[in-house]
Amino acid sequence: MRTKTLLLPHAWQVGGWIAFGFWLLLFVVFRLLICLDVPFTWPQSVQWIVLTVAGLMPYMALVSICLSQERVEDEYVHHIRSVSIFCVAVFVLLLGMLSLGFERLTGYWGFAGVRDAIVWLRDYFTQAPVMVVLYIVVFKGLLWTNWMRSRRYEQ
């Protein structure tokens, strides 16, 4: 049954992985240049454009990976996609609730370093890019385990 979908074609996922890999390469090169204290002699406008593109590229790549179809898109893949979204939502919800409770307890007991670490974890894992990466890891992991399970039964 063919239905309309809000997902992008599979080619966008391939392009997203390529863009993410290119961004990762740029990130490593720029970090090495910064660590080696190489001076940037670019004009201010070129520097602004490069930094803006480098800042937006991982977001655009991750969104295109998440919102694109798989090569074979069927009802089971839709089920795995919804289970992945549910798992990430429950993880972030439980993390928020537990970290708030532990934050209050460690603040009461006077463990300021532990309290700061818990607040950092909660703030880090509730950022959108981290949740997108968690979704990709859970979704691709479930697809991979299903593929391995089906290969085991075929033999």
Coordinates of C-alpha atoms in Angstrom, one line a residue:
M1 CA 0.0 0.0 0.0
R2 CA 1.5 3.3 -1.1
T3 CA 0.8 6.2 1.3
K4 CA 2.2 9.7 1.4
T5 CA 5.1 10.1 3.8
L6 CA 6.8 13.1 5.3
L7 CA 10.2 11.4 4.9
L8 CA 12.8 12.5 2.4
P9 CA 14.1 10.1 -0.3
H10 CA 16.9 7.7 0.6
A11 CA 19.5 9.8 -1.4
W12 CA 19.2 12.5 1.2
Q13 CA 20.4 10.0 3.8
V14 CA 23.5 9.2 1.7
G15 CA 24.1 12.9 1.2
G16 CA 23.7 13.5 5.0
W17 CA 26.3 10.9 5.8
I18 CA 28.7 12.4 3.3
A19 CA 28.2 15.9 4.6
F20 CA 28.6 14.7 8.2
G21 CA 31.9 12.9 7.3
F22 CA 33.1 16.0 5.5
W23 CA 32.2 18.2 8.5
L24 CA 34.0 15.7 10.8
L25 CA 37.1 16.0 8.6
L26 CA 36.9 19.8 8.7
F27 CA 36.4 19.8 12.4
V28 CA 39.6 17.6 13.0
V29 CA 41.6 19.8 10.6
F30 CA 40.5 23.0 12.2
R31 CA 41.2 21.6 15.7
L32 CA 44.7 20.6 14.6
L33 CA 45.3 24.0 13.2
I34 CA 44.2 25.6 16.4
C35 CA 46.3 23.3 18.5
L36 CA 49.4 24.1 16.4
D37 CA 48.7 27.8 16.7
V38 CA 48.5 28.4 12.9
P39 CA 47.3 32.0 12.4
F40 CA 44.2 32.5 10.2
T41 CA 44.9 35.2 7.7
W42 CA 41.5 35.1 6.0
P43 CA 39.3 38.2 5.6
Q44 CA 36.7 38.6 8.3
S45 CA 33.8 38.0 5.9
V46 CA 35.3 34.7 4.6
Q47 CA 36.0 33.6 8.2
W48 CA 32.3 34.4 9.1
I49 CA 31.0 32.3 6.2
V50 CA 33.3 29.3 6.9
L51 CA 32.4 29.3 10.6
T52 CA 28.6 29.6 9.8
V53 CA 28.7 26.8 7.3
A54 CA 30.8 24.7 9.6
G55 CA 28.4 25.3 12.5
L56 CA 25.3 24.5 10.5
M57 CA 26.6 21.5 8.5
P58 CA 26.3 18.9 11.3
Y59 CA 22.8 19.9 12.1
M60 CA 21.7 19.8 8.4
A61 CA 23.4 16.4 8.0
L62 CA 21.9 14.9 11.1
V63 CA 18.4 16.1 10.2
S64 CA 18.7 14.7 6.7
I65 CA 19.9 11.4 8.1
C66 CA 17.0 11.2 10.5
L67 CA 14.2 12.4 8.2
S68 CA 15.1 10.2 5.2
Q69 CA 13.8 6.9 4.2
E70 CA 15.7 3.6 4.3
R71 CA 16.5 1.8 1.1
V72 CA 13.7 -0.7 1.9
E73 CA 10.9 1.2 3.7
D74 CA 8.1 -1.1 5.0
E75 CA 5.8 -1.3 8.0
Y76 CA 8.5 -2.9 10.1
V77 CA 10.9 -0.1 9.5
H78 CA 8.1 2.4 10.5
H79 CA 7.6 0.3 13.7
I80 CA 11.4 0.4 14.4
R81 CA 11.4 4.2 13.7
S82 CA 8.5 4.8 16.2
V83 CA 10.2 2.5 18.8
S84 CA 13.4 4.4 18.5
I85 CA 11.7 7.8 19.0
F86 CA 9.9 6.3 22.0
C87 CA 13.1 5.0 23.5
V88 CA 14.9 8.3 23.1
A89 CA 11.9 10.2 24.6
V90 CA 11.8 7.9 27.6
F91 CA 15.5 8.1 28.1
V92 CA 15.5 11.9 28.1
L93 CA 12.4 12.0 30.4
L94 CA 14.0 9.6 32.9
L95 CA 17.3 11.4 32.7
G96 CA 15.5 14.7 33.5
M97 CA 13.5 13.3 36.4
L98 CA 16.4 11.3 38.0
S99 CA 18.9 14.2 37.5
L100 CA 16.5 16.6 39.1
G101 CA 16.1 14.3 42.1
F102 CA 19.8 13.7 42.4
E103 CA 20.5 17.4 42.0
R104 CA 18.3 18.2 44.9
L105 CA 19.8 15.5 47.1
T106 CA 23.4 16.3 46.3
G107 CA 22.6 20.0 46.9
Y108 CA 21.1 19.1 50.3
W109 CA 24.1 16.9 51.2
G110 CA 26.6 19.5 50.1
F111 CA 28.2 17.6 47.2
A112 CA 28.7 20.6 44.8
G113 CA 30.9 18.8 42.3
V114 CA 28.5 15.9 41.9
R115 CA 25.6 18.3 41.6
D116 CA 27.4 20.2 38.8
A117 CA 28.2 17.0 36.9
I118 CA 24.5 15.9 37.1
V119 CA 23.3 19.3 35.9
W120 CA 25.9 19.1 33.0
L121 CA 24.7 15.6 32.0
R122 CA 21.1 16.7 32.0
D123 CA 21.8 19.8 30.0
Y124 CA 24.0 17.9 27.6
F125 CA 21.7 15.0 26.8
T126 CA 18.6 17.2 26.4
Q127 CA 20.2 19.2 23.6
A128 CA 18.6 18.5 20.2
P129 CA 21.8 17.3 18.3
V130 CA 22.6 14.8 21.1
M131 CA 19.0 13.5 21.0
V132 CA 19.2 13.2 17.2
V133 CA 22.5 11.2 17.5
L134 CA 20.8 9.0 20.1
Y135 CA 17.9 8.4 17.8
I136 CA 20.2 7.5 14.9
V137 CA 22.2 5.1 17.2
V138 CA 19.0 3.4 18.5
F139 CA 17.3 3.3 15.1
K140 CA 20.3 2.0 13.2
G141 CA 21.1 -0.4 16.0
L142 CA 17.6 -1.9 15.9
L143 CA 17.8 -2.2 12.1
W144 CA 21.2 -3.9 12.3
T145 CA 20.1 -6.4 15.0
N146 CA 17.0 -7.2 13.0
W147 CA 19.1 -7.7 9.9
M148 CA 21.5 -10.0 11.8
R149 CA 18.6 -12.0 13.3
S150 CA 17.1 -12.5 9.9
R151 CA 20.4 -13.6 8.4
R152 CA 20.8 -16.2 11.3
Y153 CA 17.3 -17.7 10.5
E154 CA 18.1 -17.9 6.8
Q155 CA 21.1 -20.1 7.3

